[in-house]
Tab-separated table of C-alpha atoms in Angstrom:
chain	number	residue	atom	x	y	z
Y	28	UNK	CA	89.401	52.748	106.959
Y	29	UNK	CA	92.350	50.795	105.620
Y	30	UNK	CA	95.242	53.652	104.640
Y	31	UNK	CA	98.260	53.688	102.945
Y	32	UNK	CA	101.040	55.515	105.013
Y	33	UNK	CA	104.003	56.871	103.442
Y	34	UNK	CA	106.774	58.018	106.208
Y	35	UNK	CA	110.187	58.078	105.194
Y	36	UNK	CA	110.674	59.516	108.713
Y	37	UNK	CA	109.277	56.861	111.671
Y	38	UNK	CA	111.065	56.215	114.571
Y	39	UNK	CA	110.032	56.090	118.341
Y	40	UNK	CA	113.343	56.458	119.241
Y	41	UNK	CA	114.273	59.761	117.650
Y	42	UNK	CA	112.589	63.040	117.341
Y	43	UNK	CA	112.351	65.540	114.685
Y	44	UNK	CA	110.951	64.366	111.513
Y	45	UNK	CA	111.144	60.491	113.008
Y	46	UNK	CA	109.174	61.815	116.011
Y	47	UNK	CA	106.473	63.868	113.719
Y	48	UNK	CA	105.978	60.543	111.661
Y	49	UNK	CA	105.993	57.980	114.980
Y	50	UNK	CA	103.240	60.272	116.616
Y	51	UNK	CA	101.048	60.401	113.612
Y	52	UNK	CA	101.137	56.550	112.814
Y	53	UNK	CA	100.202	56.054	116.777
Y	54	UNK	CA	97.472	58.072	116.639
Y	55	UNK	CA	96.006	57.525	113.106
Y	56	UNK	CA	96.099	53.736	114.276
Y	57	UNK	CA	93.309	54.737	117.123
Y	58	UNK	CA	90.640	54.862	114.268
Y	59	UNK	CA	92.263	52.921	111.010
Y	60	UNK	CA	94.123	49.852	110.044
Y	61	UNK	CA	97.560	51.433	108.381
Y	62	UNK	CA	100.380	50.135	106.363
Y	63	UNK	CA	103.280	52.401	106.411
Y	64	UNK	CA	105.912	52.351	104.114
Y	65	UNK	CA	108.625	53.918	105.414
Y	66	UNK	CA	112.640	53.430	105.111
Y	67	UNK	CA	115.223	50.347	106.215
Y	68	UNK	CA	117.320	52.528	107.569
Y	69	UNK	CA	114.541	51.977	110.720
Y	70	UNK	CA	114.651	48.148	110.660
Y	71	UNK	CA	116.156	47.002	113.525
Y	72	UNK	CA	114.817	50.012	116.185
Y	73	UNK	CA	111.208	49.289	114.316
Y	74	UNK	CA	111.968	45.418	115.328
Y	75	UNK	CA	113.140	46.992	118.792
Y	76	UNK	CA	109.475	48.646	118.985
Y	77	UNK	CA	107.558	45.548	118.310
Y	78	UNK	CA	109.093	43.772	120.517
Y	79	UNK	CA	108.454	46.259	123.613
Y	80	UNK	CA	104.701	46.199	122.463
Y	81	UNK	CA	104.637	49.585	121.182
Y	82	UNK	CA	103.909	49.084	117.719
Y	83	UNK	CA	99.890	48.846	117.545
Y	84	UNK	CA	98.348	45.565	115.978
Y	85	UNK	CA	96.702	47.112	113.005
Y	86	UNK	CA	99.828	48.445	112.313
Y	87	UNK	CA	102.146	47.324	109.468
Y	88	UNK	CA	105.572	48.688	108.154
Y	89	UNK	CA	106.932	47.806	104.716
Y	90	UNK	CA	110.565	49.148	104.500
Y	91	UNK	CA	111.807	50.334	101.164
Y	92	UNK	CA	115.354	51.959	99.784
Y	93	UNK	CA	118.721	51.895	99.951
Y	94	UNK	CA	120.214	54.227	102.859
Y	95	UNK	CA	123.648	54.913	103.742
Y	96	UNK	CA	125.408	56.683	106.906
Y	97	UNK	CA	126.877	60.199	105.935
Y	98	UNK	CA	129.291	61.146	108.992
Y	99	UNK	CA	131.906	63.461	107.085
Y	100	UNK	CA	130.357	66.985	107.031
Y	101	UNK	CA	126.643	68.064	108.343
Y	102	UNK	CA	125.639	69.998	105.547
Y	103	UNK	CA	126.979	67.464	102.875
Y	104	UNK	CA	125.001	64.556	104.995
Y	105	UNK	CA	122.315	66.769	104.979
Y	106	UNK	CA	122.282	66.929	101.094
Y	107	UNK	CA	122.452	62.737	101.143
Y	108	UNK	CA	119.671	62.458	103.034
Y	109	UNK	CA	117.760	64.442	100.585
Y	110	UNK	CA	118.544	62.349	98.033
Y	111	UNK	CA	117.759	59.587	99.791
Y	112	UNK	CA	114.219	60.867	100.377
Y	113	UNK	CA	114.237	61.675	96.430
Y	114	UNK	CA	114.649	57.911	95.858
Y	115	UNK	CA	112.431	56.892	98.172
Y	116	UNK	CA	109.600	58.785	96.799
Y	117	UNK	CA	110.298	57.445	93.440
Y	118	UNK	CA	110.364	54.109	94.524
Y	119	UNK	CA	106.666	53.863	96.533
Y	120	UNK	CA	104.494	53.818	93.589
Y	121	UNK	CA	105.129	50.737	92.457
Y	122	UNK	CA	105.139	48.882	95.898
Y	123	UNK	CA	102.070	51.310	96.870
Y	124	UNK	CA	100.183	49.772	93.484
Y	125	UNK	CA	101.212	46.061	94.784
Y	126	UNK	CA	99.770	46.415	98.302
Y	127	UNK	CA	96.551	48.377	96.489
Y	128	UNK	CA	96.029	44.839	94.761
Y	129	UNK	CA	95.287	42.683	97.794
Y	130	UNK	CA	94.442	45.301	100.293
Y	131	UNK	CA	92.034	47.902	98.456
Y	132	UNK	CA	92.984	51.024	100.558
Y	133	UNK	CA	90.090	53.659	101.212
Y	134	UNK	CA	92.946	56.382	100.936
Y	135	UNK	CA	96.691	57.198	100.835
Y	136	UNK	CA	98.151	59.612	103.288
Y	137	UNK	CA	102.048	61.138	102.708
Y	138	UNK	CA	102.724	61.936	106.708
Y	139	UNK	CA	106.714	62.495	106.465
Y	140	UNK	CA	108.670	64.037	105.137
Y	141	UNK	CA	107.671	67.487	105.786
Y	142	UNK	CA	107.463	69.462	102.593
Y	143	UNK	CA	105.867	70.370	99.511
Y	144	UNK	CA	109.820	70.489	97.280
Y	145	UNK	CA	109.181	66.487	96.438
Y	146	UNK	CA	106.396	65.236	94.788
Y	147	UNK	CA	104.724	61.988	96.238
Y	148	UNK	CA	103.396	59.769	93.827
Y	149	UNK	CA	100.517	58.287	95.698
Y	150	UNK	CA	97.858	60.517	94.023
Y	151	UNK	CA	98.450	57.973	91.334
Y	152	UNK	CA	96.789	55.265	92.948
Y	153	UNK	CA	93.827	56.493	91.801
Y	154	UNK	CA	92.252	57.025	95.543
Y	155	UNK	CA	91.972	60.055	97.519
Y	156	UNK	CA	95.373	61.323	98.671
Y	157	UNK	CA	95.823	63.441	101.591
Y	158	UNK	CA	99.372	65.587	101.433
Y	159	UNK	CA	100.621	66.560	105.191
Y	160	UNK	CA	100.807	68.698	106.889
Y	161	UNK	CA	103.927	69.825	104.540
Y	162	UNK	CA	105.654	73.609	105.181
Y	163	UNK	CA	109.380	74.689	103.490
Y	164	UNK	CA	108.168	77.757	101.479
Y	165	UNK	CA	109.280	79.781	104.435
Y	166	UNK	CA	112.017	82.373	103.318
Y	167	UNK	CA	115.069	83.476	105.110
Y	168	UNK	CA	114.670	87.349	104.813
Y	169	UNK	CA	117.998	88.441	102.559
Y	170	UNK	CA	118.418	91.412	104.190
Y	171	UNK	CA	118.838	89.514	107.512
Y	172	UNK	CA	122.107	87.651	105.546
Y	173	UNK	CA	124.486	90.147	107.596
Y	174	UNK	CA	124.086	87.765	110.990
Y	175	UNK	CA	124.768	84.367	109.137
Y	176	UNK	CA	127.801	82.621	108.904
Y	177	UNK	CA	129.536	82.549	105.428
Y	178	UNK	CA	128.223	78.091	104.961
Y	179	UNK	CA	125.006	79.265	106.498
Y	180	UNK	CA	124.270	82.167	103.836
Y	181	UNK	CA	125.210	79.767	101.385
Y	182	UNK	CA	122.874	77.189	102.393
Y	183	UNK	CA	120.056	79.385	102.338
Y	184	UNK	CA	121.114	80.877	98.666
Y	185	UNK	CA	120.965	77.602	97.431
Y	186	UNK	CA	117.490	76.819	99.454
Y	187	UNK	CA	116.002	79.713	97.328
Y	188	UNK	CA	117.113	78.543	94.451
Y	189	UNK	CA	115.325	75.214	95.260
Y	190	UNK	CA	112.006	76.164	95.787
Y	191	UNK	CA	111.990	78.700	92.711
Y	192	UNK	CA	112.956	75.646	90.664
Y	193	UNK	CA	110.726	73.547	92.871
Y	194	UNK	CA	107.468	75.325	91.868
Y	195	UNK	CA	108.252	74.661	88.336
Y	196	UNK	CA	108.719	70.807	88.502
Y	197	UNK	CA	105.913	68.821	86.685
Y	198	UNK	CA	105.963	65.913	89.395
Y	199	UNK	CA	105.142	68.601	92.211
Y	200	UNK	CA	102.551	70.442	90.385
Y	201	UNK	CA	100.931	67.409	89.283
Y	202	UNK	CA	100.840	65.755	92.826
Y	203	UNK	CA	99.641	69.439	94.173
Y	204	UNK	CA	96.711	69.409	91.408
Y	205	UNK	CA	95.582	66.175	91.864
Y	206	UNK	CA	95.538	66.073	95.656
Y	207	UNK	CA	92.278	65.390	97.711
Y	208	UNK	CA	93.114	67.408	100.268
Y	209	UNK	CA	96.672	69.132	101.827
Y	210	UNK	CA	97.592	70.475	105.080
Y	211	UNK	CA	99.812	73.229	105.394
Y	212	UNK	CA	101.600	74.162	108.614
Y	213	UNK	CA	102.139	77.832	107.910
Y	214	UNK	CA	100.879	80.914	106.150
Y	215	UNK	CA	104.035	81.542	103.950
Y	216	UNK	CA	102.728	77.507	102.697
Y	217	UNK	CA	99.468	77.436	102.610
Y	218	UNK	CA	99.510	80.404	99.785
Y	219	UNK	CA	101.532	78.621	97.732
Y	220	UNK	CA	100.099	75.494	97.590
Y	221	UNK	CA	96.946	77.174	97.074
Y	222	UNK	CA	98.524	78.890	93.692
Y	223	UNK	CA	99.782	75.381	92.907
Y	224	UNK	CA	96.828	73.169	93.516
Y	225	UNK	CA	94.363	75.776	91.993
Y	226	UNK	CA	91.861	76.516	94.321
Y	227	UNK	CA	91.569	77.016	98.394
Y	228	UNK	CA	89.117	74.353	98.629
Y	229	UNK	CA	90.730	71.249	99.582
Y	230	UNK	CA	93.544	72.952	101.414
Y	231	UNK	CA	93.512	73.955	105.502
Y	232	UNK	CA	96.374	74.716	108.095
Y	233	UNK	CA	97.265	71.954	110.374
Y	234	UNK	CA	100.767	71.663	112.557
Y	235	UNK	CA	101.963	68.766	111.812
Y	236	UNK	CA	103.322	68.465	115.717
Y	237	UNK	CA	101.094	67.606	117.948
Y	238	UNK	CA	101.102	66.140	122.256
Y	239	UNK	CA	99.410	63.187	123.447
Y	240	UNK	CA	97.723	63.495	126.575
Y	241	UNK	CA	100.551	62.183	128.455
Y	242	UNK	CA	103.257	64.450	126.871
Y	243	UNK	CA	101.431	67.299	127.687
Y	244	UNK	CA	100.915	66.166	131.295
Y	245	UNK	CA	104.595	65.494	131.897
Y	246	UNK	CA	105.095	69.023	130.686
Y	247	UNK	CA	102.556	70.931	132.115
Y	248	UNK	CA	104.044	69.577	135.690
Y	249	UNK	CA	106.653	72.119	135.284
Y	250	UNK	CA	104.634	75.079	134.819
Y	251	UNK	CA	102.775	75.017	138.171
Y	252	UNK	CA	106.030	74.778	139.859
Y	253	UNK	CA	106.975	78.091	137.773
Y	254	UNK	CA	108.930	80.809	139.737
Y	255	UNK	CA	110.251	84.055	138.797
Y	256	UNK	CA	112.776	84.963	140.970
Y	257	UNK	CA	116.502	85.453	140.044
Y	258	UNK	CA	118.249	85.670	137.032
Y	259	UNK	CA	116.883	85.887	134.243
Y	260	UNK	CA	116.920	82.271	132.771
Y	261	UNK	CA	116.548	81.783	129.086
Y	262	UNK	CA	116.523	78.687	126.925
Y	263	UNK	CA	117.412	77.615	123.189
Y	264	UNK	CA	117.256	73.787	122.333
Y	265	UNK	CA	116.931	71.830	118.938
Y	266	UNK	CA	119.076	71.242	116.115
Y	267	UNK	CA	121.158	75.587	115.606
Y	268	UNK	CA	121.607	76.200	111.973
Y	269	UNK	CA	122.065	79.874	110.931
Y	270	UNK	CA	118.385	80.054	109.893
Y	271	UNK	CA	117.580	79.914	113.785
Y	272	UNK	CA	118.341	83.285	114.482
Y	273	UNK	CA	120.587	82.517	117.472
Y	274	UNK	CA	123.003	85.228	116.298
Y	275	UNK	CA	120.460	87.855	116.674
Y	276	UNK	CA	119.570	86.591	120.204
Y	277	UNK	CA	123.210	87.013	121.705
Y	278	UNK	CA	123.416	90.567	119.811
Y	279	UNK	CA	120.238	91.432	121.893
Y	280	UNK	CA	121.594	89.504	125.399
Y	281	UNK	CA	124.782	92.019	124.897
Y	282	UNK	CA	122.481	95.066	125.100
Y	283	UNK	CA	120.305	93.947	127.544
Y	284	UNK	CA	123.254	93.081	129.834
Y	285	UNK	CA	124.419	96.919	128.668
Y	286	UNK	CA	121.010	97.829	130.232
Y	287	UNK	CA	121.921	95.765	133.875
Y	288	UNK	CA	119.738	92.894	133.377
Y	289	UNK	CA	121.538	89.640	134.733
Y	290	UNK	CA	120.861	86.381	132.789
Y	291	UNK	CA	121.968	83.414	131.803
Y	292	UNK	CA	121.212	81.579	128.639
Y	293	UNK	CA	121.664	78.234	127.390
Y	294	UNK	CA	121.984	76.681	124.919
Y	295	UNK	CA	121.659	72.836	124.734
Y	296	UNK	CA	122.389	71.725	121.227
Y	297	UNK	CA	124.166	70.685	118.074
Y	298	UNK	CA	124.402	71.483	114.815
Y	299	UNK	CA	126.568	73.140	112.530
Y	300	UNK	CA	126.065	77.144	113.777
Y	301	UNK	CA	127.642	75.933	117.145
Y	302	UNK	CA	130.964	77.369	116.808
Y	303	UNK	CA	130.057	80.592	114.934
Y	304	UNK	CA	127.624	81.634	118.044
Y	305	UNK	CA	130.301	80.402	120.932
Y	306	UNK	CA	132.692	82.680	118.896
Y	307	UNK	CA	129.967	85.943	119.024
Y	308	UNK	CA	129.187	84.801	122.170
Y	309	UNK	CA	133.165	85.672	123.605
Y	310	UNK	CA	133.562	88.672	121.072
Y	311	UNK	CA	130.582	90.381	122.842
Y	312	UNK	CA	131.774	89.187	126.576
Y	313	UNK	CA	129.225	87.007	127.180
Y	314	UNK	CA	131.755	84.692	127.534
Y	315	UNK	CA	130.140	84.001	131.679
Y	316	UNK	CA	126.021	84.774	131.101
Y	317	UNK	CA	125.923	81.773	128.118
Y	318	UNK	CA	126.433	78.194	128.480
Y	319	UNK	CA	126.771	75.965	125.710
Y	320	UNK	CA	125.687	72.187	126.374
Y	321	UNK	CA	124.607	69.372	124.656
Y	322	UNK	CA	121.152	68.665	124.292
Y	323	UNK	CA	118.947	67.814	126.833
Y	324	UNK	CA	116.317	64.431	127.104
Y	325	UNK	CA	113.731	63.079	129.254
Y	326	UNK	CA	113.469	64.575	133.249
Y	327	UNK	CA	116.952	66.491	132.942
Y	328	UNK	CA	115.078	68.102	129.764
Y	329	UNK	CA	111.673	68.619	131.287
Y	330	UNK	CA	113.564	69.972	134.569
Y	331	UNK	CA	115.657	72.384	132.708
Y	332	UNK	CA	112.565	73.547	131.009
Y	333	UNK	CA	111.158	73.930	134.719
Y	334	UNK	CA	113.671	76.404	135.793
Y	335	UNK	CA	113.651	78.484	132.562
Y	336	UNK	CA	111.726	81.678	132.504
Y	337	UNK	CA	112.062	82.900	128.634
Y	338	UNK	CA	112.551	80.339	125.502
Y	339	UNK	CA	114.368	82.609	123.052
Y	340	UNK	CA	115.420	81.455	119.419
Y	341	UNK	CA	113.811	83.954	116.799
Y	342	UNK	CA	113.735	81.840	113.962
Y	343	UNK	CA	113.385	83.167	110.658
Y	344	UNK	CA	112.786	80.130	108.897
Y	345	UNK	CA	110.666	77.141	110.902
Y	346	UNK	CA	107.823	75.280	109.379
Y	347	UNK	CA	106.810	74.244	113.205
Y	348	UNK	CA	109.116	74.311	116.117
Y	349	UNK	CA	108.814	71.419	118.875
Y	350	UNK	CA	111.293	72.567	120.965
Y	351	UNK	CA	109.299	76.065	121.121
Y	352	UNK	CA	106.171	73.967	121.982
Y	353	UNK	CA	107.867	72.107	124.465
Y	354	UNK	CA	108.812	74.828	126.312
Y	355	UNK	CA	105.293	76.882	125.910
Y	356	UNK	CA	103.531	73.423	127.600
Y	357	UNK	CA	106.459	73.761	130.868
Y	358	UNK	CA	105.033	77.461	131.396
Y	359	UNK	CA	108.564	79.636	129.987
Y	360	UNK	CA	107.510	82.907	127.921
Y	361	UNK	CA	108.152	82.614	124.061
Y	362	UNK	CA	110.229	84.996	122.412
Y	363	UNK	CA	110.366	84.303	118.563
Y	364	UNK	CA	110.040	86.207	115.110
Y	365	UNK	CA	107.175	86.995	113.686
Y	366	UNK	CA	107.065	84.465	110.897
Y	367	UNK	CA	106.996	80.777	110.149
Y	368	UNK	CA	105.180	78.216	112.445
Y	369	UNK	CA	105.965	80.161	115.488
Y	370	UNK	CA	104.524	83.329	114.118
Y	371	UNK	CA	101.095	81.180	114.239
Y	372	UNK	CA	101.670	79.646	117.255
Y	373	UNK	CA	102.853	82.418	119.528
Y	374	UNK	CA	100.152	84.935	120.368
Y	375	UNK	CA	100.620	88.069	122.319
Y	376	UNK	CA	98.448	86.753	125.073
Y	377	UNK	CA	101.050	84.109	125.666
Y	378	UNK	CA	104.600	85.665	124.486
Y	379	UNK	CA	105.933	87.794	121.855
Y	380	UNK	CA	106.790	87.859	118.258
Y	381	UNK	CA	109.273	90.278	116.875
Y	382	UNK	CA	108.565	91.738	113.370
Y	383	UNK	CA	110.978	91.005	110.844
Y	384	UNK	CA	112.727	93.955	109.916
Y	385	UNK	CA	116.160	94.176	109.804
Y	386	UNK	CA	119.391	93.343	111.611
Y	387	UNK	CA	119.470	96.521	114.203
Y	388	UNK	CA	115.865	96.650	114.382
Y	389	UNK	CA	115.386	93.228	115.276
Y	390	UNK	CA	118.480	93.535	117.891
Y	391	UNK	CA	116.910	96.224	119.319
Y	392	UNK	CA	113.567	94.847	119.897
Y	393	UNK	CA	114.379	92.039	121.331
Y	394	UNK	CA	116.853	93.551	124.172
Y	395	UNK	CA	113.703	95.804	125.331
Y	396	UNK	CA	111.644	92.618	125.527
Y	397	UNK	CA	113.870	91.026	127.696
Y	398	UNK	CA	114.385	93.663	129.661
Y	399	UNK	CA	110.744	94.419	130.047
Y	400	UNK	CA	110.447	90.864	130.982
Y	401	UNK	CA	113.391	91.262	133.327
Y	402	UNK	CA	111.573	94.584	135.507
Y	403	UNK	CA	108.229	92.845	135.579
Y	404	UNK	CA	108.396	89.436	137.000
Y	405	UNK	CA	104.601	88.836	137.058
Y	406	UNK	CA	104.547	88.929	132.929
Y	407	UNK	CA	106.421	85.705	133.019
Y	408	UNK	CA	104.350	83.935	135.780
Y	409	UNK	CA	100.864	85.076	133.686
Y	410	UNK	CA	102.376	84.721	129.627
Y	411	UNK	CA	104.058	81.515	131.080
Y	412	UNK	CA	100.659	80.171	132.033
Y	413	UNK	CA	99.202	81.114	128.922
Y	414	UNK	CA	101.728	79.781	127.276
Y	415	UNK	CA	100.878	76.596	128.563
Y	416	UNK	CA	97.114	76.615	128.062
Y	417	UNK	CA	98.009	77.347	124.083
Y	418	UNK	CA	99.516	74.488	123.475
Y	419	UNK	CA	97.165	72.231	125.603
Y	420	UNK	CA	94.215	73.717	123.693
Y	421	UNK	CA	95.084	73.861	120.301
Y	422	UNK	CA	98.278	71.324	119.376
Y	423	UNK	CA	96.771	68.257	121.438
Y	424	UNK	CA	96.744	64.416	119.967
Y	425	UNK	CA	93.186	65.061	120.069
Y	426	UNK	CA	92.910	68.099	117.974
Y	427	UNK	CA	95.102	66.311	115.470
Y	428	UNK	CA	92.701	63.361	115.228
Y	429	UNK	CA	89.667	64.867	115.209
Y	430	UNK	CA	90.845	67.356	112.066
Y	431	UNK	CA	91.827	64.301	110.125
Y	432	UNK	CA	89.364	62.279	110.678
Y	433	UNK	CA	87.075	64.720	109.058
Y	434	UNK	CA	88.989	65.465	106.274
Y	435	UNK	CA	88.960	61.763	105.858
Y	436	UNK	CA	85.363	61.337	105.651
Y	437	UNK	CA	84.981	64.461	103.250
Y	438	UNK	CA	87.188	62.740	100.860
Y	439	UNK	CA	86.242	58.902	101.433
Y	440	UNK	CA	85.281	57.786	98.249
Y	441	UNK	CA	86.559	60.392	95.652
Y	442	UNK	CA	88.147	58.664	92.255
Y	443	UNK	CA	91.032	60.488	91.440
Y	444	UNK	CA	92.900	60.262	88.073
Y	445	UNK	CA	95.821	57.696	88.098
């Protein structure tokens, strides 16, 4: 098929969203010849790419937007790049309806970015349009506001406010409605945009990360050379925002260290939480057990994940988690809350999710984990394992293309209203 790609996000270089949209454009271009429209801000390490051979030959990029660098605060950056995805979206249409001239696509895909909060206006093309997979209508729990930072409760006020007015804007509903078919990446999603696009047919849950074969082997190394001896290793990675729940996780290391277990926890990354959790981290005297770095890439990454025995970040609000994945494929136990995209993608044969309650509860519930985990070595070595298999089984390259592909061919050939 010949299929319109729209990525804001696509960069082999980066990971996050950039990551999510590189791996999709890879493996979409197994089967399809793809033109991806994605943003100039990528120029020059998309130039980079082609000339290392990585970009495949039935591959083309068409960079749109303006873009500008936003180094003065995280959250305010944060808020720029939104906008700049805003105008981005607005601008496609017309250069999507130019390339539709010449080229005829079967079908236009919106891979990146990840939510349902801004409309794409592809469905106008009047060809099947496939949306995702898209998350964001996961909700930070307000009586869990007590272990936030005063920016980070702010953030997340003003994140509610956006998707209540979000549900009510024309260009999403109309883009929901008129959809072929849309991929949602969590539960707290996928009934919403079931409401929106007005029936459950035409709508399934899909991750939008996914491993190639070779990702998963380089990972999956490090869980047969598993051990479970000494302290207690745990490990948080990926960008720490208050939504992340790392507050609740060194509340729960204090009272498991009350309880004798010996530990020690890092936690390689950025983002603007950072200084609020060093600062718990000393007020409760864990000042020795937790180690702050920055984060971690390539062998020192997968080696780090080799020697962990516990990932532990019980996020309240995470369409998907890659980090979490990443650690599940090197064999380390998950330890996460019971909602978002780890809620689906933790089982209790391979780790364990903590109900969201409340603050104490929560506390409390994870401590007796870890110490369980902590008296009973042979948990890790068998949840580790299954940990391992999960991922493997259900969040491969291969999964991912086979699930679109299908879609694809159930949709091939629809005329949609433009």
């Amino acid at each position: 098929m010949k299929i319109l790609i729209s990525a804001i996000a696509c960069n082999p270089y980066l990971g996050s969203e950039n990551y999510v949209g590189w791996a999709a454009v890879k493996c979409l271009a197994r089967d399809h010849d793809l033109w991806v429209v994605t943003s100039k801000r990528h120029r020059l390490d998309l130039e980079k790419a082609e000339t290392e051979g990585l970009v495949p030959k039935n591959v083309r990029f068409i960079l749109v937007g303006n873009y500008e660098e936003w180094r003065h605060s995280r959250r305010l950056g944060r808020l720029k790049d939104w906008q700049e995805y805003v105008n981005f979206s607005r601008a496609i249409l017309p250069v999507g309806r130019q390339l539709h001239v010449t080229e005829k696509f079967d079908l236009a895909h919106h891979v990146t970015i990840a939510t349902w909060r801004v409309a794409s206006p592809l469905w106008r093309l009047g060809i099947p349009f496939v949306f995702g997979p898209i998350g964001g209508n996961e909700q930070f729990p307000p009586r869990l506001f007590p272990i936030l930072s005063r920016s980070a409760a702010g953030f997340e006020l003003l994140r509610m406010l956006s998707n209540t007015a979000s549900r009510f804007s024309p260009s999403v509903r109309a883009c929901m409605r008129h959809a072929s078919h849309i991929f949602a990446s969590n539960s707290e999603t996928e009934s919403l945009v079931k409401r929106l696009h007005g029936s459950s047919e035409g709508v399934s849950r899909l991750m939008q990360t996914f491993f190639p074969a070779e990702r998963i082997q380089a990972f999956t190394i490090q869980a047969a050379r598993r051990e479970a001896t000494g302290p207690l290793r745990l490990f948080a990675g990926g960008y720490l925002e208050g939504r992340k729940g790392g507050a609740l996780a060194i509340h729960a290391l204090a009272r498991a260290k009350a309880k004798g277990v010996k530990f020690q926890y890092r936690l390689c990354s950025n983002g603007p939480e950072i200084d609020h959790l060093r600062k718990l981290a000393i007020r409760l005297g864990l000042g020795d057990e937790i180690l702050f770095a920055s984060p971690l890439s390539g062998e020192a990454y997968r080696t780090e994940l080799g020697a962990t025995h516990i990932y532990l970040l019980p996020s309240l609000r995470d369409s998907a988690g890659a980090t979490l994945m990443e650690a599940m494929l090197a064999g380390c136990v998950p330890v996460v809350a019971d909602c978002g995209g780890p809620g689906h993608i933790v089982t209790a044969e391979c780790g364990y999710k903590i109900p969201v309650s409340n603050c104490e509860r929560m506390i409390d519930d994870l401590a007796n984990t870890i110490v369980i985990l902590d008296r009973d070595r042979k948990i890790i070595l068998e949840k580790g394992r299954a940990a391992s298999r999960r991922i493997t089984a259900d969040f491969s390259e291969e999964h991912y293309r086979a699930t679109l592909n299908a879609v694809y061919q159930s949709v091939a050939g629809m005329k949609r209203q433009p």
